[in-house]
Short mmCIF file of C-alpha atoms in Angstrom, two decimals:
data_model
loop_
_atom_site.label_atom_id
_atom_site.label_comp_id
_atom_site.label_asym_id
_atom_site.label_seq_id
_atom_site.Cartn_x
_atom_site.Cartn_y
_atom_site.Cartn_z
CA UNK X 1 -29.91 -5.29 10.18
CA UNK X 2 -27.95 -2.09 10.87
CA UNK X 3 -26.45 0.40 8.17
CA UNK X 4 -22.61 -0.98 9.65
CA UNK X 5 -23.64 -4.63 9.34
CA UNK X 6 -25.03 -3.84 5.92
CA UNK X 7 -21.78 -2.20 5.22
CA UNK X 8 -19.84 -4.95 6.55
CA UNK X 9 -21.32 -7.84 3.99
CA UNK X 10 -20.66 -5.14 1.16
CA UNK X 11 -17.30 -5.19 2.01
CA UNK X 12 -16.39 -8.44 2.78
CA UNK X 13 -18.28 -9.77 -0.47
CA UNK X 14 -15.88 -7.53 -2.76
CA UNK X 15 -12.81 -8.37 -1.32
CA UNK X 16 -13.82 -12.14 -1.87
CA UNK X 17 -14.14 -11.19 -5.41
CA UNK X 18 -11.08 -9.48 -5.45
CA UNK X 19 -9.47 -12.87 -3.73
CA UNK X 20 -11.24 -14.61 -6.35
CA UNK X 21 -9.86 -12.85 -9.28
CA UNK X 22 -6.51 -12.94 -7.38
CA UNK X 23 -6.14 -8.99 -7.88
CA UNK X 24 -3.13 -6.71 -6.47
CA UNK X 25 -3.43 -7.26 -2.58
CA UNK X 26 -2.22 -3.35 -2.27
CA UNK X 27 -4.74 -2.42 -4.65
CA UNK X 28 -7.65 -4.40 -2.70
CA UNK X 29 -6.68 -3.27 0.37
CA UNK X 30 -7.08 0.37 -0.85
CA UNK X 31 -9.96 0.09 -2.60
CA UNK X 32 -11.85 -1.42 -0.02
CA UNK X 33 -10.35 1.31 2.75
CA UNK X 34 -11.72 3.85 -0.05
CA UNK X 35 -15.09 2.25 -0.15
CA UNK X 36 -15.39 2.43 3.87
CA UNK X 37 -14.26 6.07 3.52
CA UNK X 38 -16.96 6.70 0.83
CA UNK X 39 -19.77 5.18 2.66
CA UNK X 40 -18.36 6.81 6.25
CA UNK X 41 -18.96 10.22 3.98
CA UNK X 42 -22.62 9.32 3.02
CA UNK X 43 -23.09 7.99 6.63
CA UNK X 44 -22.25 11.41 8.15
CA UNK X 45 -24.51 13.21 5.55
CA UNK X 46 -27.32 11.34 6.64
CA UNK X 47 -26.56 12.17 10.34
CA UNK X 48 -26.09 15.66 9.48
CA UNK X 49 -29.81 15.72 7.38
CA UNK X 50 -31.42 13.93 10.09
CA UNK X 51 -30.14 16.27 13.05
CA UNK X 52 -31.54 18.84 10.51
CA UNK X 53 -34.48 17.32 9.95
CA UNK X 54 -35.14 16.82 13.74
CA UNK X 55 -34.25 20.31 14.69
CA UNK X 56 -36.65 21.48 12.35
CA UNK X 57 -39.59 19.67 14.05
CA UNK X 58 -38.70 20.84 17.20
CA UNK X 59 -38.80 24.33 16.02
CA UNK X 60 -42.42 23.86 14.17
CA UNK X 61 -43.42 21.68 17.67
CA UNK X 62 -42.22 24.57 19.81
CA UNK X 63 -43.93 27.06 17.22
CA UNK X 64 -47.05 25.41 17.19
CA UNK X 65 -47.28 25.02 21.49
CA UNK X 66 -46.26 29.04 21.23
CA UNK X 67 -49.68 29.70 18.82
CA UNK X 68 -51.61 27.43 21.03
CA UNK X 69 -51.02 29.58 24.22
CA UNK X 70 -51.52 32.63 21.97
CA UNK X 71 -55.07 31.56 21.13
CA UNK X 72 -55.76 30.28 25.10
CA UNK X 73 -55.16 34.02 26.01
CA UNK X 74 -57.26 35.45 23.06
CA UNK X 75 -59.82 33.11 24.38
CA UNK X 76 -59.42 34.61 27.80
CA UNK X 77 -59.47 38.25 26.54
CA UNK X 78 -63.15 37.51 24.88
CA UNK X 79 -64.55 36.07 27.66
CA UNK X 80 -63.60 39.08 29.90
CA UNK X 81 -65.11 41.17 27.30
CA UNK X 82 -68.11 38.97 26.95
CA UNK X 83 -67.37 37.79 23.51
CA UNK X 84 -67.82 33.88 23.91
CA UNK X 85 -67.85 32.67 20.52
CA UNK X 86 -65.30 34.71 20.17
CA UNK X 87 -63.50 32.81 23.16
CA UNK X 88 -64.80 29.48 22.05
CA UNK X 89 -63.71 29.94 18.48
CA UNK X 90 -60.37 30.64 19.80
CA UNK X 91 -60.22 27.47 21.77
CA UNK X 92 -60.87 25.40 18.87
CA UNK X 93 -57.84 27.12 17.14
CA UNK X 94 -55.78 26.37 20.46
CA UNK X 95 -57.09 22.74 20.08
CA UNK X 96 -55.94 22.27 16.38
CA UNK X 97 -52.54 23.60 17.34
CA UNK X 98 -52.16 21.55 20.22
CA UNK X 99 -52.61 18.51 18.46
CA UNK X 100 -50.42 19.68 15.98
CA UNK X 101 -48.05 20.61 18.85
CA UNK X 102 -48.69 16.84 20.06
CA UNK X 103 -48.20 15.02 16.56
CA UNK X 104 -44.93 16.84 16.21
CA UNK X 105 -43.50 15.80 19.37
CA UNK X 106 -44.00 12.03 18.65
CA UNK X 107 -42.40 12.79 15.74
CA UNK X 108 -39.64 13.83 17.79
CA UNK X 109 -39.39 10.88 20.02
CA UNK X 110 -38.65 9.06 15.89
CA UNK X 111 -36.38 10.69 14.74
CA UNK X 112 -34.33 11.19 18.12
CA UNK X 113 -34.38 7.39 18.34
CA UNK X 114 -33.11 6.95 14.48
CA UNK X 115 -30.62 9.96 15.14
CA UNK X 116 -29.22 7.65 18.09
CA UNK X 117 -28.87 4.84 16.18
CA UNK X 118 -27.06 6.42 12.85
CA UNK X 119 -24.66 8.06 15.11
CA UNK X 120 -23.96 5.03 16.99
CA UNK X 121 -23.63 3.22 13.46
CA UNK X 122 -21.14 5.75 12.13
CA UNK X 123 -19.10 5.66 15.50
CA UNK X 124 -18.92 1.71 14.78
CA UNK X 125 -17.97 2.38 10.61
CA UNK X 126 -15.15 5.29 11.95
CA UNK X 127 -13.85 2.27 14.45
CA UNK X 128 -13.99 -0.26 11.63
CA UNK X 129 -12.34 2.48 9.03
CA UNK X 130 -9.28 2.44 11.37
CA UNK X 131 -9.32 -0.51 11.99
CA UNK X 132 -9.29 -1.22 8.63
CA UNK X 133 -6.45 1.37 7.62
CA UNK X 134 -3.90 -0.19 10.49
CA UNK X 135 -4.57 -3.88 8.89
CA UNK X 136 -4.45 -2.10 5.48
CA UNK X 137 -0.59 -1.22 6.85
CA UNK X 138 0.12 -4.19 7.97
CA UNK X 139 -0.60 -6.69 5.14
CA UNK X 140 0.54 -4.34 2.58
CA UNK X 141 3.45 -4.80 4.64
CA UNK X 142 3.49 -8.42 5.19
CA UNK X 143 2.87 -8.27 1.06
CA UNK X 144 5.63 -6.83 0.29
CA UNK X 145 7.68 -8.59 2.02
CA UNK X 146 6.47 -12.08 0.61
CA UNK X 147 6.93 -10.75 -2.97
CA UNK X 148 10.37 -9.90 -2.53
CA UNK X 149 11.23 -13.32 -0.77
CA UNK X 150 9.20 -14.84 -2.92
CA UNK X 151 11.47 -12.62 -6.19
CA UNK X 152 14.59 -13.53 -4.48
CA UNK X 153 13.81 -17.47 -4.08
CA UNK X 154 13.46 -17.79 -7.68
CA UNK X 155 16.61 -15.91 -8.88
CA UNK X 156 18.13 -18.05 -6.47
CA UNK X 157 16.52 -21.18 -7.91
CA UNK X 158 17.39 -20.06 -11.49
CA UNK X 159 20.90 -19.87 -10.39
CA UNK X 160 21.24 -23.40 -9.58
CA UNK X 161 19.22 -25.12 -12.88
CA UNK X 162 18.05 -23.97 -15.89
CA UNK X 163 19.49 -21.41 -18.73
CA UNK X 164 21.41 -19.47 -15.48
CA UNK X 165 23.33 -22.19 -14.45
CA UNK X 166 24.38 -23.64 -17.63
CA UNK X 167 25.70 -20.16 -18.41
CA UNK X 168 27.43 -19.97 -15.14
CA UNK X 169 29.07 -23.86 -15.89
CA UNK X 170 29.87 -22.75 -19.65
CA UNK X 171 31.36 -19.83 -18.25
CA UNK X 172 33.60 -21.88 -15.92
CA UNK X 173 34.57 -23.74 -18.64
CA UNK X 174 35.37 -20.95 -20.37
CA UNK X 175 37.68 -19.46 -17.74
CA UNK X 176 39.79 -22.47 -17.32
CA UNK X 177 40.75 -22.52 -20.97
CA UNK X 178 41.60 -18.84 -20.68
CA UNK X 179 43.87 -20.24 -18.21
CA UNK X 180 45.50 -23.15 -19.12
CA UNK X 181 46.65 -21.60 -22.17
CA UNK X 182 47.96 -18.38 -20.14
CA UNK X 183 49.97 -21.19 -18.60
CA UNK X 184 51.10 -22.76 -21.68
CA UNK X 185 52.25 -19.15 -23.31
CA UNK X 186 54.33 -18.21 -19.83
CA UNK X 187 56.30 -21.95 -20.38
CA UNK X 188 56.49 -21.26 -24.03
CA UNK X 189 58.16 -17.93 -22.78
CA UNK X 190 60.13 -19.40 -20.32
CA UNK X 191 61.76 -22.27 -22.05
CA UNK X 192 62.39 -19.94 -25.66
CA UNK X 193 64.38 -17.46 -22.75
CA UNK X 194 66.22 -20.43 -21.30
CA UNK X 195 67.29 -21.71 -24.87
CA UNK X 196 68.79 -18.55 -25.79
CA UNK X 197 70.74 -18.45 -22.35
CA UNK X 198 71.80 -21.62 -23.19
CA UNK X 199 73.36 -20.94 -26.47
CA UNK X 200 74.99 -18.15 -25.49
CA UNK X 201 76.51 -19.98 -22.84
CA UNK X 202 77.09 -22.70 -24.93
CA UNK X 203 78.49 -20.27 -28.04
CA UNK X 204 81.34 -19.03 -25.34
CA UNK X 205 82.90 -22.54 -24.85
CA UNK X 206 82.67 -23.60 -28.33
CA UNK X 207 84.80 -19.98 -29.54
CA UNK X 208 87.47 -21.17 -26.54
CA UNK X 209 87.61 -24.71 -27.59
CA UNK X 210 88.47 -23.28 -31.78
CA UNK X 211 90.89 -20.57 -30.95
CA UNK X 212 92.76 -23.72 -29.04
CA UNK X 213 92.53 -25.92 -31.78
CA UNK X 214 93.71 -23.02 -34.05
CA UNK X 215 96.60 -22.42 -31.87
CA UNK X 216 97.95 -26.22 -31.76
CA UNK X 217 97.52 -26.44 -35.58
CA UNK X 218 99.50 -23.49 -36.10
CA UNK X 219 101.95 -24.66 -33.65
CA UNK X 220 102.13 -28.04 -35.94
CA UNK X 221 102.57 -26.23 -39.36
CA UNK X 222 105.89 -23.75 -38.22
CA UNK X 223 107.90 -25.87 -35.51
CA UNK X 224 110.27 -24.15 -33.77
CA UNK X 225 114.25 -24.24 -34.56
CA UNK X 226 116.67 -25.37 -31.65
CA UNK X 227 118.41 -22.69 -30.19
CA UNK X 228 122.74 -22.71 -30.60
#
């Protein structure tokens, strides 16, 4: 199983937890985009030691075919001087270097194939990482957006049942009385205006109606004499 795979069960089995424990869907989908960004972190460190660790070897490998040649021409050099256990001595240090030379180069051939396969393991986590940040977008998105239907349904509900909407009829109630007896004060007004209109009126006719009586009555009490 690869490093990503391994990755991918880790991350998969904590957001199933998260579901589980029904956590904040923004805060899930962060955390688990900061988890992939943590591991993508550790996954380029070990890249970076590996390439290290291979260049390293190939430096000792081309080191120890460079000390190997050295010894072939010492060997060469004592057999022109006619020094050969001097020249055979030096081929047995060529030979140790050569395997040496040989054992780090198969070496090589390792840890070229596992520096291959972490790169192509991080290329697949940085794919998945943005992968994972556009999704993050989207159902933080999508999120949002149910929570505030979601907010608005039940203010709406509330409006129609419950403590809201007995407010809202007592309220109602409450207004109409307000206005029925606005109505009843503005006939009150109305009529105690018309009354006094109407005795005015009514005080003119009655003074007319006296002074007439006053003058026949008068008339009665001092007759007139016949004139000569």
């Amino acid at each position: 199983m690869s490093v990503v795979d391994r990755l991918t069960r880790v991350v998969r089995a904590t957001i199933n937890g998260w579901l589980g424990k029904q956590e904040d869907p923004e805060k899930m989908l962060q955390q688990v985009v900061t988890d992939m960004e943590n591991d993508l972190i550790s996954l380029r460190q070990s890249v970076a030691q590996a390439i290290a660790t291979q260049k390293r070897t190939e430096r000792q490998a081309s080191q120890a075919e460079s000390v190997a040649e050295e010894w072939y021409r010492r060997a060469e050099l004592a057999l022109k001087q006619g020094e050969e256990n001097m020249a055979k001595e030096a081929l047995a240090r060529r030979k140790t270097y050569l395997e040496n030379a040989n054992a780090l180069s198969s070496q090589l051939d390792q840890q070229a194939g596992i520096v291959r396969e972490m790169k192509a393991n991080m290329r697949k986590l940085e794919g998945k990482l943005s992968e994972a940040k556009i999704k993050k977008d989207m159902y933080i998105a999508r999120a949002r957006s149910a929570k505030a239907s979601q907010q608005l349904n039940e203010m709406m509900g509330g409006l129609g049942a419950g403590t809201s909407g007995l407010a809202f009829e007592r309220m109602g109630e409450k207004v109409a009385e307000m206005e029925a007896k606005a109505e009843a004060i503005a006939e009150l007004n109305r009529d105690s205006l018309e009354d006094r209109f109407a005795e005015l009126e009514g005080g003119t006719d009655l003074d007319a109606e006296l002074e007439a009586l006053k003058t026949k009555i008068a008339s009665s009490n001092n007759p007139q004499l016949p004139s000569s």
